[in-house]
Each structure stands twice: as C-alpha cells, then as structure tokens.
Amino acid sequence: MATGTGKHKLLSTGPTEPWSIREKLCLASSVMRSGDQNWVSVSRAIKPFAEPGRPPDWFSQKHCASQYSELLETTETPK
C-alpha cells in the first residue's frame, strides 16, 4: 500500500515543476493547430517533445489545458 501512495505522490508532484520554454512553445503551437477545445490532439502532438525525466502523465489533457490557461494569463496582449 505504501508503494502505491509513493507512486501517486510522484505523479502528483510532477506538474508543479515549471514547463520548459520549448514545452510551452510546443503547447502553444499545437493549440494553434488543433484549437483550445481539442486537448486529446494537443496532448498527443506534444508528447514527443517532453524534456527527459518527465512523468508519463506530464502532457495529460487536463495538465495541457491548465498550462495553456496559465500561459494565457501570464502573457501580455500585443498592442
């Protein structure tokens, strides 16, 4: 039982790490191609660009949507 808890904890701590610039760029590019409602395609398209050591659920649909939302909030709108 302790093994399962440790594994769950490892996966839940992964998404709190910052995404690399490359990963963010791949995410934005994929959203431009697939749209911000098709997270299945976005997630699938950017998985090959993961940094070494990322957990398998790093580019989950939910995490991609969350990261994209955060990216929109922190990016300034061009004037």
mmCIF file of N, CA and C in Angstrom:
data_model
loop_
_atom_site.group_PDB
_atom_site.id
_atom_site.type_symbol
_atom_site.label_atom_id
_atom_site.label_comp_id
_atom_site.label_asym_id
_atom_site.label_seq_id
_atom_site.Cartn_x
_atom_site.Cartn_y
_atom_site.Cartn_z
ATOM 1 N N MET A 1 0.820 -1.192 0.000
ATOM 2 C CA MET A 1 0.000 0.000 0.000
ATOM 3 C C MET A 1 0.865 1.256 0.000
ATOM 4 N N ALA A 2 1.966 1.234 0.729
ATOM 5 C CA ALA A 2 2.857 2.391 0.762
ATOM 6 C C ALA A 2 3.467 2.645 -0.616
ATOM 7 N N THR A 3 3.698 1.598 -1.390
ATOM 8 C CA THR A 3 4.258 1.752 -2.731
ATOM 9 C C THR A 3 3.309 2.533 -3.620
ATOM 10 N N GLY A 4 2.008 2.216 -3.555
ATOM 11 C CA GLY A 4 1.014 2.928 -4.361
ATOM 12 C C GLY A 4 0.945 4.395 -3.988
ATOM 13 N N THR A 5 1.018 4.678 -2.696
ATOM 14 C CA THR A 5 0.961 6.061 -2.234
ATOM 15 C C THR A 5 2.174 6.831 -2.744
ATOM 16 N N GLY A 6 3.348 6.216 -2.666
ATOM 17 C CA GLY A 6 4.558 6.876 -3.146
ATOM 18 C C GLY A 6 4.494 7.169 -4.626
ATOM 19 N N LYS A 7 3.971 6.221 -5.387
ATOM 20 C CA LYS A 7 3.862 6.407 -6.834
ATOM 21 C C LYS A 7 2.903 7.545 -7.148
ATOM 22 N N HIS A 8 1.759 7.569 -6.452
ATOM 23 C CA HIS A 8 0.775 8.627 -6.682
ATOM 24 C C HIS A 8 1.377 9.995 -6.351
ATOM 25 N N LYS A 9 2.121 10.034 -5.262
ATOM 26 C CA LYS A 9 2.732 11.290 -4.852
ATOM 27 C C LYS A 9 3.743 11.775 -5.893
ATOM 28 N N LEU A 10 4.504 10.860 -6.476
ATOM 29 C CA LEU A 10 5.480 11.216 -7.502
ATOM 30 C C LEU A 10 4.789 11.836 -8.712
ATOM 31 N N LEU A 11 3.697 11.223 -9.154
ATOM 32 C CA LEU A 11 2.993 11.734 -10.319
ATOM 33 C C LEU A 11 2.302 13.056 -10.015
ATOM 34 N N SER A 12 1.815 13.234 -8.794
ATOM 35 C CA SER A 12 1.119 14.472 -8.482
ATOM 36 C C SER A 12 2.092 15.637 -8.295
ATOM 37 N N THR A 13 3.357 15.356 -7.981
ATOM 38 C CA THR A 13 4.314 16.450 -7.825
ATOM 39 C C THR A 13 4.903 16.883 -9.164
ATOM 40 N N GLY A 14 4.830 16.047 -10.187
ATOM 41 C CA GLY A 14 5.390 16.378 -11.495
ATOM 42 C C GLY A 14 4.865 17.669 -12.083
ATOM 43 N N PRO A 15 3.545 17.837 -12.193
ATOM 44 C CA PRO A 15 3.011 19.030 -12.830
ATOM 45 C C PRO A 15 3.306 20.336 -12.111
ATOM 46 N N THR A 16 3.783 20.295 -10.863
ATOM 47 C CA THR A 16 4.100 21.535 -10.172
ATOM 48 C C THR A 16 5.439 22.108 -10.645
ATOM 49 N N GLU A 17 6.254 21.294 -11.293
ATOM 50 C CA GLU A 17 7.518 21.778 -11.832
ATOM 51 C C GLU A 17 7.222 22.671 -13.036
ATOM 52 N N PRO A 18 8.064 23.657 -13.284
ATOM 53 C CA PRO A 18 7.804 24.531 -14.428
ATOM 54 C C PRO A 18 8.041 23.833 -15.763
ATOM 55 N N TRP A 19 7.248 24.187 -16.737
ATOM 56 C CA TRP A 19 7.441 23.688 -18.093
ATOM 57 C C TRP A 19 8.606 24.454 -18.707
ATOM 58 N N SER A 20 9.355 23.798 -19.566
ATOM 59 C CA SER A 20 10.460 24.470 -20.259
ATOM 60 C C SER A 20 9.880 25.393 -21.332
ATOM 61 N N ILE A 21 10.701 26.314 -21.799
ATOM 62 C CA ILE A 21 10.289 27.215 -22.879
ATOM 63 C C ILE A 21 9.895 26.402 -24.112
ATOM 64 N N ARG A 22 10.668 25.367 -24.383
ATOM 65 C CA ARG A 22 10.385 24.505 -25.544
ATOM 66 C C ARG A 22 9.022 23.831 -25.412
ATOM 67 N N GLU A 23 8.721 23.321 -24.217
ATOM 68 C CA GLU A 23 7.435 22.670 -23.988
ATOM 69 C C GLU A 23 6.282 23.667 -24.135
ATOM 70 N N LYS A 24 6.472 24.875 -23.619
ATOM 71 C CA LYS A 24 5.425 25.901 -23.751
ATOM 72 C C LYS A 24 5.210 26.286 -25.211
ATOM 73 N N LEU A 25 6.292 26.398 -25.956
ATOM 74 C CA LEU A 25 6.191 26.727 -27.376
ATOM 75 C C LEU A 25 5.474 25.612 -28.140
ATOM 76 N N CYS A 26 5.809 24.371 -27.833
ATOM 77 C CA CYS A 26 5.131 23.231 -28.473
ATOM 78 C C CYS A 26 3.650 23.223 -28.118
ATOM 79 N N LEU A 27 3.335 23.526 -26.875
ATOM 80 C CA LEU A 27 1.937 23.586 -26.445
ATOM 81 C C LEU A 27 1.184 24.661 -27.222
ATOM 82 N N ALA A 28 1.747 25.870 -27.280
ATOM 83 C CA ALA A 28 1.086 26.971 -27.992
ATOM 84 C C ALA A 28 0.928 26.652 -29.479
ATOM 85 N N SER A 29 1.945 26.072 -30.073
ATOM 86 C CA SER A 29 1.884 25.718 -31.500
ATOM 87 C C SER A 29 0.816 24.660 -31.755
ATOM 88 N N SER A 30 0.744 23.687 -30.873
ATOM 89 C CA SER A 30 -0.246 22.628 -31.031
ATOM 90 C C SER A 30 -1.667 23.165 -30.848
ATOM 91 N N VAL A 31 -1.849 24.084 -29.914
ATOM 92 C CA VAL A 31 -3.173 24.692 -29.717
ATOM 93 C C VAL A 31 -3.553 25.528 -30.941
ATOM 94 N N MET A 32 -2.584 26.185 -31.546
ATOM 95 C CA MET A 32 -2.868 26.954 -32.770
ATOM 96 C C MET A 32 -3.361 26.027 -33.882
ATOM 97 N N ARG A 33 -2.800 24.822 -33.962
ATOM 98 C CA ARG A 33 -3.193 23.863 -34.998
ATOM 99 C C ARG A 33 -4.518 23.177 -34.686
ATOM 100 N N SER A 34 -4.679 22.729 -33.432
ATOM 101 C CA SER A 34 -5.823 21.891 -33.071
ATOM 102 C C SER A 34 -6.973 22.632 -32.399
ATOM 103 N N GLY A 35 -6.697 23.825 -31.888
ATOM 104 C CA GLY A 35 -7.726 24.576 -31.170
ATOM 105 C C GLY A 35 -7.652 24.321 -29.679
ATOM 106 N N ASP A 36 -8.287 25.214 -28.912
ATOM 107 C CA ASP A 36 -8.202 25.104 -27.453
ATOM 108 C C ASP A 36 -9.338 24.274 -26.853
ATOM 109 N N GLN A 37 -10.015 23.501 -27.686
ATOM 110 C CA GLN A 37 -11.055 22.590 -27.192
ATOM 111 C C GLN A 37 -10.709 21.133 -27.477
ATOM 112 N N ASN A 38 -9.650 20.901 -28.240
ATOM 113 C CA ASN A 38 -9.278 19.545 -28.636
ATOM 114 C C ASN A 38 -8.007 19.115 -27.901
ATOM 115 N N TRP A 39 -8.127 18.907 -26.588
ATOM 116 C CA TRP A 39 -6.951 18.609 -25.776
ATOM 117 C C TRP A 39 -6.394 17.218 -26.023
ATOM 118 N N VAL A 40 -7.190 16.319 -26.580
ATOM 119 C CA VAL A 40 -6.687 14.985 -26.925
ATOM 120 C C VAL A 40 -5.603 15.128 -27.996
ATOM 121 N N SER A 41 -5.896 15.889 -29.049
ATOM 122 C CA SER A 41 -4.924 16.091 -30.131
ATOM 123 C C SER A 41 -3.716 16.883 -29.661
ATOM 124 N N VAL A 42 -3.952 17.910 -28.849
ATOM 125 C CA VAL A 42 -2.852 18.732 -28.339
ATOM 126 C C VAL A 42 -1.902 17.867 -27.515
ATOM 127 N N SER A 43 -2.452 17.103 -26.594
ATOM 128 C CA SER A 43 -1.646 16.243 -25.727
ATOM 129 C C SER A 43 -0.838 15.243 -26.541
ATOM 130 N N ARG A 44 -1.484 14.613 -27.491
ATOM 131 C CA ARG A 44 -0.816 13.602 -28.323
ATOM 132 C C ARG A 44 0.302 14.234 -29.163
ATOM 133 N N ALA A 45 0.068 15.429 -29.685
ATOM 134 C CA ALA A 45 1.036 16.073 -30.575
ATOM 135 C C ALA A 45 2.312 16.515 -29.859
ATOM 136 N N ILE A 46 2.201 16.903 -28.587
ATOM 137 C CA ILE A 46 3.389 17.440 -27.918
ATOM 138 C C ILE A 46 4.152 16.423 -27.074
ATOM 139 N N LYS A 47 3.611 15.221 -26.894
ATOM 140 C CA LYS A 47 4.314 14.199 -26.098
ATOM 141 C C LYS A 47 5.741 13.921 -26.577
ATOM 142 N N PRO A 48 6.013 13.886 -27.883
ATOM 143 C CA PRO A 48 7.392 13.616 -28.317
ATOM 144 C C PRO A 48 8.394 14.712 -27.930
ATOM 145 N N PHE A 49 7.918 15.863 -27.495
ATOM 146 C CA PHE A 49 8.807 16.976 -27.180
ATOM 147 C C PHE A 49 9.061 17.148 -25.687
ATOM 148 N N ALA A 50 8.702 16.143 -24.899
ATOM 149 C CA ALA A 50 8.899 16.211 -23.449
ATOM 150 C C ALA A 50 10.384 16.256 -23.106
ATOM 151 N N GLU A 51 10.697 17.004 -22.074
ATOM 152 C CA GLU A 51 12.064 17.045 -21.560
ATOM 153 C C GLU A 51 12.356 15.695 -20.896
ATOM 154 N N PRO A 52 13.625 15.278 -20.872
ATOM 155 C CA PRO A 52 13.973 13.996 -20.228
ATOM 156 C C PRO A 52 13.561 13.980 -18.753
ATOM 157 N N GLY A 53 13.047 12.842 -18.319
ATOM 158 C CA GLY A 53 12.683 12.675 -16.913
ATOM 159 C C GLY A 53 11.272 13.099 -16.561
ATOM 160 N N ARG A 54 10.477 13.503 -17.539
ATOM 161 C CA ARG A 54 9.093 13.897 -17.247
ATOM 162 C C ARG A 54 8.258 12.644 -16.968
ATOM 163 N N PRO A 55 7.319 12.733 -16.014
ATOM 164 C CA PRO A 55 6.447 11.578 -15.763
ATOM 165 C C PRO A 55 5.527 11.331 -16.957
ATOM 166 N N PRO A 56 4.998 10.121 -17.078
ATOM 167 C CA PRO A 56 4.175 9.785 -18.249
ATOM 168 C C PRO A 56 2.918 10.646 -18.397
ATOM 169 N N ASP A 57 2.404 11.173 -17.291
ATOM 170 C CA ASP A 57 1.188 11.985 -17.378
ATOM 171 C C ASP A 57 1.480 13.483 -17.482
ATOM 172 N N TRP A 58 2.719 13.840 -17.774
ATOM 173 C CA TRP A 58 3.105 15.254 -17.843
ATOM 174 C C TRP A 58 2.257 16.030 -18.855
ATOM 175 N N PHE A 59 1.999 15.426 -20.009
ATOM 176 C CA PHE A 59 1.207 16.087 -21.044
ATOM 177 C C PHE A 59 -0.214 15.531 -21.100
ATOM 178 N N SER A 60 -0.802 15.260 -19.939
ATOM 179 C CA SER A 60 -2.196 14.810 -19.913
ATOM 180 C C SER A 60 -3.081 15.940 -20.442
ATOM 181 N N GLN A 61 -4.270 15.581 -20.891
ATOM 182 C CA GLN A 61 -5.191 16.577 -21.436
ATOM 183 C C GLN A 61 -5.478 17.667 -20.410
ATOM 184 N N LYS A 62 -5.721 17.263 -19.177
ATOM 185 C CA LYS A 62 -6.033 18.215 -18.113
ATOM 186 C C LYS A 62 -4.853 19.141 -17.824
ATOM 187 N N HIS A 63 -3.661 18.572 -17.785
ATOM 188 C CA HIS A 63 -2.475 19.370 -17.495
ATOM 189 C C HIS A 63 -2.169 20.344 -18.641
ATOM 190 N N CYS A 64 -2.363 19.894 -19.881
ATOM 191 C CA CYS A 64 -2.157 20.781 -21.032
ATOM 192 C C CYS A 64 -3.117 21.961 -20.987
ATOM 193 N N ALA A 65 -4.380 21.685 -20.697
ATOM 194 C CA ALA A 65 -5.385 22.753 -20.622
ATOM 195 C C ALA A 65 -5.042 23.729 -19.504
ATOM 196 N N SER A 66 -4.625 23.212 -18.369
ATOM 197 C CA SER A 66 -4.256 24.046 -17.232
ATOM 198 C C SER A 66 -3.039 24.909 -17.550
ATOM 199 N N GLN A 67 -2.023 24.312 -18.160
ATOM 200 C CA GLN A 67 -0.806 25.048 -18.509
ATOM 201 C C GLN A 67 -1.095 26.122 -19.548
ATOM 202 N N TYR A 68 -1.966 25.810 -20.516
ATOM 203 C CA TYR A 68 -2.312 26.789 -21.553
ATOM 204 C C TYR A 68 -3.076 27.967 -20.935
ATOM 205 N N SER A 69 -3.963 27.670 -20.013
ATOM 206 C CA SER A 69 -4.700 28.723 -19.327
ATOM 207 C C SER A 69 -3.743 29.637 -18.552
ATOM 208 N N GLU A 70 -2.785 29.026 -17.872
ATOM 209 C CA GLU A 70 -1.776 29.797 -17.134
ATOM 210 C C GLU A 70 -0.924 30.630 -18.090
ATOM 211 N N LEU A 71 -0.607 30.055 -19.223
ATOM 212 C CA LEU A 71 0.188 30.759 -20.237
ATOM 213 C C LEU A 71 -0.560 31.996 -20.742
ATOM 214 N N LEU A 72 -1.857 31.855 -20.962
ATOM 215 C CA LEU A 72 -2.668 32.987 -21.419
ATOM 216 C C LEU A 72 -2.740 34.085 -20.368
ATOM 217 N N GLU A 73 -2.839 33.681 -19.109
ATOM 218 C CA GLU A 73 -2.923 34.654 -18.021
ATOM 219 C C GLU A 73 -1.634 35.447 -17.832
ATOM 220 N N THR A 74 -0.495 34.825 -18.086
ATOM 221 C CA THR A 74 0.788 35.472 -17.829
ATOM 222 C C THR A 74 1.395 36.147 -19.055
ATOM 223 N N THR A 75 0.748 35.984 -20.193
ATOM 224 C CA THR A 75 1.275 36.574 -21.423
ATOM 225 C C THR A 75 0.574 37.899 -21.693
ATOM 226 N N GLU A 76 1.343 38.913 -22.011
ATOM 227 C CA GLU A 76 0.756 40.219 -22.309
ATOM 228 C C GLU A 76 0.148 40.224 -23.701
ATOM 229 N N THR A 77 -0.980 40.913 -23.851
ATOM 230 C CA THR A 77 -1.629 41.040 -25.148
ATOM 231 C C THR A 77 -0.898 42.099 -25.955
ATOM 232 N N PRO A 78 -0.549 41.802 -27.197
ATOM 233 C CA PRO A 78 0.123 42.820 -28.022
ATOM 234 C C PRO A 78 -0.788 44.021 -28.266
ATOM 235 N N LYS A 79 -0.180 45.193 -28.315
ATOM 236 C CA LYS A 79 -0.972 46.426 -28.517
ATOM 237 C C LYS A 79 -0.872 46.910 -29.933
#
